[in-house]
XYZ file of N, CA, C and O in Angstrom:
456
model
N 74.458 139.222 31.516
C 73.428 139.416 32.651
C 73.317 138.096 33.429
O 73.133 137.082 32.898
N 73.142 138.301 34.933
C 73.007 137.085 35.702
C 71.567 136.718 35.538
O 70.624 137.545 35.447
N 71.198 135.480 35.752
C 69.943 134.913 35.830
C 69.354 134.855 37.257
O 70.085 134.790 38.257
N 68.084 135.094 37.358
C 67.480 135.297 38.808
C 67.565 133.855 39.465
O 67.337 132.922 38.724
N 67.569 134.024 40.797
C 67.808 132.780 41.554
C 66.499 131.912 41.378
O 66.516 130.626 41.259
N 65.357 132.643 41.425
C 64.062 131.738 41.327
C 64.032 131.062 40.106
O 63.453 129.903 40.077
N 64.560 131.451 38.809
C 64.631 130.741 37.553
C 65.429 129.563 37.641
O 65.263 128.359 37.226
N 66.549 129.782 38.275
C 67.559 128.494 38.426
C 66.808 127.468 39.442
O 66.990 126.284 38.981
N 66.142 127.840 40.391
C 65.400 127.011 41.256
C 64.408 126.319 40.517
O 64.297 125.195 40.798
N 63.573 127.037 39.691
C 62.666 126.385 38.993
C 63.220 125.300 37.906
O 62.624 124.195 37.778
N 64.159 125.597 37.458
C 65.061 124.943 36.427
C 65.500 123.571 37.219
O 65.271 122.540 36.572
N 65.939 123.752 38.358
C 66.391 122.531 39.265
C 65.324 121.748 39.537
O 65.426 120.375 39.547
N 64.149 122.358 39.974
C 62.913 121.592 40.243
C 62.481 120.565 39.183
O 62.104 119.539 39.207
N 62.600 121.399 37.905
C 62.001 120.453 36.789
C 63.157 119.362 36.537
O 62.835 118.253 36.071
N 64.353 119.696 36.608
C 65.538 118.787 36.399
C 65.228 117.625 37.248
O 65.527 116.492 36.715
N 65.075 117.862 38.569
C 64.907 116.742 39.599
C 63.683 115.844 39.284
O 63.579 114.617 39.253
N 62.470 116.449 38.668
C 61.270 115.618 38.238
C 61.675 114.827 37.161
O 61.178 113.712 37.222
N 62.327 115.327 36.172
C 62.824 114.634 34.828
C 63.670 113.428 35.328
O 63.436 112.264 34.745
N 64.566 113.775 36.012
C 65.584 112.541 36.468
C 65.300 111.801 37.658
O 66.077 111.090 38.078
N 64.084 111.949 38.090
C 63.495 111.360 39.459
C 64.680 111.307 40.525
O 65.002 110.345 41.081
N 64.933 112.555 40.742
C 65.828 112.883 41.874
C 65.145 113.807 43.023
O 63.965 114.251 42.610
N 65.607 113.871 44.169
C 64.784 114.575 45.107
C 65.274 116.246 45.144
O 66.440 116.353 44.946
N 64.406 117.042 45.205
C 64.588 118.305 45.161
C 64.890 118.817 46.487
O 64.312 118.784 47.368
N 66.355 119.278 46.522
C 66.857 119.748 47.797
C 67.708 121.048 47.560
O 68.864 120.822 47.460
N 67.080 122.173 47.445
C 67.787 123.368 47.040
C 68.724 123.836 48.281
O 69.870 124.463 47.911
N 68.386 123.476 49.446
C 69.245 123.860 50.498
C 70.587 123.076 50.907
O 71.301 123.195 51.660
N 70.528 121.754 50.121
C 71.456 120.805 49.955
C 71.681 120.375 51.395
O 72.729 120.193 51.880
N 70.430 120.048 52.156
C 70.664 119.442 53.521
C 70.812 117.871 53.360
O 70.521 117.258 52.452
N 71.546 117.413 54.479
C 71.771 115.899 54.635
C 70.313 115.242 54.684
O 70.065 115.326 55.813
N 70.046 114.379 53.844
C 68.729 113.687 53.959
C 69.010 112.277 54.042
O 67.799 111.533 54.341
N 70.066 111.565 53.652
C 70.263 110.297 53.666
C 69.711 109.512 52.315
O 69.488 108.296 52.566
N 69.522 110.406 51.486
C 68.670 109.698 50.294
C 69.742 108.851 49.489
O 69.021 107.955 48.873
N 70.993 109.097 49.572
C 71.917 108.248 48.823
C 71.883 106.746 49.446
O 71.889 105.908 48.733
N 71.544 106.789 50.797
C 71.749 105.425 51.469
C 70.435 104.761 51.060
O 70.220 103.497 50.747
N 69.255 105.530 51.144
C 67.868 104.984 50.765
C 67.752 104.611 49.511
O 67.058 103.576 49.239
N 68.674 105.098 48.472
C 68.292 104.595 47.007
C 69.022 103.335 46.765
O 68.980 102.677 45.853
N 70.045 102.972 47.708
C 70.844 101.683 47.581
C 70.060 100.607 47.574
O 68.908 100.394 48.303
N 70.386 99.601 46.954
C 69.836 98.106 47.019
C 70.079 97.647 48.442
O 71.175 97.834 49.218
N 69.028 96.830 48.827
C 69.066 96.301 50.076
C 70.083 95.129 50.168
O 70.206 94.491 49.248
N 70.950 94.958 51.338
C 71.978 94.070 51.388
C 71.506 92.824 52.041
O 72.255 91.675 51.935
N 70.478 92.998 52.914
C 70.037 91.744 53.598
C 69.702 90.342 52.828
O 70.400 89.296 53.248
N 69.053 90.563 51.762
C 68.921 89.285 51.026
C 70.202 88.571 50.388
O 70.286 87.221 50.378
N 71.045 89.374 49.821
C 72.247 88.933 49.391
C 73.162 88.268 50.241
O 73.814 87.248 50.196
N 73.067 89.100 51.466
C 74.039 88.327 52.629
C 73.342 87.181 53.052
O 74.177 86.128 53.435
N 72.128 86.995 53.208
C 71.509 85.674 53.503
C 71.833 84.555 52.628
O 71.858 83.527 53.018
N 71.810 84.883 51.390
C 72.040 83.858 50.341
C 73.544 83.432 50.310
O 73.755 82.370 49.966
N 74.467 84.518 51.087
C 75.758 84.091 50.848
C 75.978 82.877 51.827
O 76.881 82.086 51.687
N 75.626 83.060 52.935
C 75.913 82.126 54.017
C 75.163 80.973 53.948
O 73.925 81.053 53.721
N 75.727 79.753 54.236
C 74.886 78.441 54.018
C 73.828 78.306 55.328
O 74.248 78.909 56.329
N 72.855 77.580 55.118
C 71.880 77.350 56.202
C 72.455 76.567 57.095
O 73.358 75.635 56.785
N 72.225 76.576 58.450
C 72.588 75.831 59.625
C 71.846 74.247 59.551
O 70.735 74.530 59.124
N 72.551 73.252 59.594
C 71.963 72.151 59.539
C 71.148 71.738 60.795
O 71.446 72.413 61.856
N 70.043 70.977 60.706
C 69.237 70.813 61.844
C 69.897 70.034 62.849
O 70.860 69.211 62.614
N 69.676 70.394 64.079
C 70.283 69.843 65.324
C 69.247 68.912 66.007
O 68.206 68.804 65.681
N 69.664 68.119 67.061
C 69.006 67.232 67.924
C 68.041 68.018 68.692
O 66.768 67.539 68.762
N 68.281 69.236 68.950
C 67.352 70.087 69.828
C 66.222 70.515 68.908
O 64.906 70.552 69.197
N 66.482 70.920 67.521
C 65.514 71.204 66.547
C 64.438 69.939 66.374
O 63.182 70.102 66.287
N 65.036 68.818 66.338
C 64.203 67.517 66.170
C 63.151 67.481 67.342
O 62.257 66.991 67.210
N 63.802 67.625 68.519
C 63.093 67.289 69.697
C 61.934 68.370 70.028
O 60.898 68.237 70.253
N 62.381 69.838 69.460
C 61.102 70.706 69.280
C 60.200 70.356 68.382
O 58.902 70.558 68.567
N 60.652 69.818 67.192
C 59.484 69.655 66.034
C 58.633 68.342 66.616
O 57.470 68.312 66.317
N 59.330 67.183 67.090
C 58.486 66.062 67.474
C 58.818 65.745 68.827
O 59.565 64.825 69.280
N 58.131 66.270 69.841
C 58.180 66.189 71.139
C 57.768 64.709 71.558
O 58.332 64.179 72.615
N 56.819 64.162 70.931
C 56.603 62.801 71.363
C 57.617 61.606 70.871
O 57.615 60.620 71.346
N 58.514 61.957 69.942
C 59.475 61.092 69.565
C 60.584 60.922 70.625
O 60.960 62.001 71.234
N 60.980 59.754 71.002
C 61.983 59.586 72.140
C 63.411 59.719 71.450
O 63.837 58.960 70.632
N 64.231 60.955 71.719
C 65.388 60.983 71.261
C 66.436 61.144 72.425
O 66.084 61.585 73.577
N 67.620 61.297 72.088
C 68.565 61.556 73.231
C 69.686 62.372 72.496
O 70.083 62.247 71.412
N 70.263 63.299 73.281
C 71.336 64.034 72.898
C 72.548 63.916 73.649
O 72.611 64.087 75.014
N 73.491 63.273 72.980
C 74.851 62.842 73.931
C 75.481 64.102 74.604
O 75.840 64.018 75.634
N 75.617 65.221 73.848
C 76.382 66.263 74.252
C 75.319 66.776 75.579
O 76.233 67.239 76.544
N 74.074 66.885 75.429
C 73.365 67.379 76.657
C 73.518 66.307 77.827
O 73.563 66.821 78.986
N 73.478 65.138 77.570
C 73.704 64.280 78.648
C 75.059 64.416 79.214
O 75.205 64.279 80.559
N 76.077 64.578 78.489
C 77.397 64.644 78.951
C 77.540 65.968 80.040
O 78.074 65.996 81.066
N 76.772 67.051 79.421
C 76.691 68.281 80.317
C 76.112 68.018 81.617
O 76.622 68.407 82.559
N 74.983 67.355 81.614
C 74.249 67.122 82.772
C 75.125 66.301 83.816
O 74.939 66.593 84.928
N 75.819 65.284 83.282
C 76.503 64.431 84.104
C 77.722 65.154 84.766
O 77.946 64.868 85.894
N 78.227 65.992 84.009
C 79.411 66.760 84.457
C 78.894 67.656 85.477
O 79.480 67.971 86.641
N 77.698 68.455 85.493
C 77.009 69.153 86.544
C 76.697 68.405 87.696
O 77.093 68.861 88.878
N 76.288 67.335 87.575
C 76.094 66.290 88.779
C 77.282 65.970 89.496
O 77.352 65.887 90.790
N 78.373 65.696 88.795
C 79.549 65.418 89.539
C 80.109 66.764 90.176
O 80.614 66.608 91.482
N 80.096 67.701 89.571
C 80.462 68.973 90.148
C 79.672 69.518 91.473
O 80.115 69.856 92.461
N 78.355 69.051 91.299
C 77.431 69.362 92.419
C 77.674 68.582 93.720
O 77.707 68.850 94.903
N 78.022 67.335 93.281
C 78.358 66.409 94.317
C 79.635 66.715 95.291
O 79.767 66.248 96.450
N 80.655 67.402 94.581
C 81.824 68.005 95.240
C 81.627 69.132 95.945
O 82.475 69.568 96.473
N 80.436 69.745 95.561
C 80.032 71.067 96.372
C 80.694 72.243 95.511
O 80.907 73.370 96.232
N 80.935 72.099 94.249
C 81.547 73.210 93.493
C 80.425 73.732 92.566
O 80.820 74.680 91.783
N 79.106 73.511 92.686
C 78.199 73.933 91.576
C 77.843 75.272 91.978
O 78.251 75.940 93.022
N 76.954 75.855 91.078
C 76.434 77.093 91.338
C 75.406 77.225 92.447
O 74.900 76.143 92.687
N 75.389 78.222 93.180
C 74.367 78.182 94.339
C 72.925 78.441 93.901
O 72.695 78.724 92.795
N 72.254 77.986 94.681
C 70.651 77.958 94.608
C 70.216 79.497 94.356
O 70.751 80.277 95.074
N 69.330 79.573 93.511
C 68.693 80.994 93.511
C 67.822 81.328 94.697
O 66.994 80.268 95.194
N 67.746 82.357 95.092
C 66.889 82.883 96.235
C 65.538 83.149 95.814
O 65.314 84.064 94.696
N 64.620 82.362 96.241
C 63.199 82.666 95.797
C 62.428 83.637 96.348
O 61.526 84.311 95.826
N 62.570 83.840 97.705
C 61.999 85.092 98.418
C 62.790 85.988 99.086
O 64.070 85.895 98.995
N 62.254 87.042 99.416
C 63.066 88.049 99.912
C 63.953 87.750 101.265
O 64.868 88.238 101.518
N 63.120 86.751 102.276
C 63.623 86.458 103.237
C 65.010 85.740 103.114
O 65.932 85.691 103.877
N 65.057 84.818 102.147
C 66.188 83.990 101.871
C 67.301 84.771 101.361
O 68.564 84.458 101.566
N 67.255 85.757 100.796
C 68.176 86.645 100.380
C 69.104 87.277 101.366
O 68.468 87.942 102.174
N 70.369 87.216 101.199
C 71.294 87.880 102.071
C 71.214 89.432 102.042
O 71.431 90.059 103.025
N 70.738 89.836 100.944
C 70.868 91.378 100.801
C 69.835 91.985 101.879
O 70.110 93.076 102.184
N 68.770 91.356 101.944
C 67.823 91.824 102.810
C 67.638 91.288 104.180
O 66.882 91.536 104.950
N 68.845 90.643 104.869
C 68.754 90.053 106.093
C 68.985 91.058 107.187
O 68.312 91.027 108.091
N 69.674 92.065 107.013
C 70.032 93.265 107.904
C 69.231 94.382 107.616
O 68.764 94.749 106.623
N 68.492 94.821 108.837
C 67.838 95.881 108.951
C 68.571 97.282 108.543
O 69.652 97.428 109.000
N 67.979 98.148 108.007
C 68.596 99.328 107.646
C 68.595 100.282 108.964
O 67.689 100.297 109.544
N 69.668 100.977 109.183
C 69.755 101.835 110.240
C 68.994 103.097 109.935
O 69.073 103.619 108.684
N 68.202 103.531 110.868
C 67.647 104.845 110.596
C 68.619 106.198 110.429
O 69.760 105.959 111.105
N 68.373 106.866 109.640
C 69.517 108.098 109.552
C 69.701 108.709 110.656
O 68.727 109.137 111.364
N 70.922 109.246 110.881
C 71.039 109.900 112.105
C 71.001 111.326 111.763
O 71.297 111.983 110.671
N 70.428 112.141 112.858
C 70.152 113.567 112.653
C 71.734 114.206 113.001
O 72.321 114.137 114.070
N 71.787 115.214 112.284
C 73.089 115.975 112.401
C 72.703 117.209 113.024
O 71.906 118.022 112.822
N 73.281 117.466 114.378
C 73.085 118.714 115.049
C 74.085 119.736 114.905
O 75.386 119.337 115.063
N 73.871 120.870 114.604
C 74.797 122.083 114.223
C 74.981 122.811 115.448
O 74.149 123.253 116.517
């Protein structure tokens, strides 16, 4: 003789409560498997070594301390040489009038006569 579905569902509900599982009789995808897993962030963060402090970090921490960054100075010197030859990036347009995009007036739409 077959057991009633309601009895099986009650048994399933009690079983889920005992074994601390989620009761899901329709077997919908809830993502519970993923949510029960251990978090991966802390172990991944511990795996990779910390980055050593740089000159920029020291300059940010101690702004009153006089420091110099050789790489930054080399970069700035290269930029000044490039700009002196006229090969640098163009200046940003600060106003609407300076921008090429808005120099020309838009033509009014023409009417189509049928």
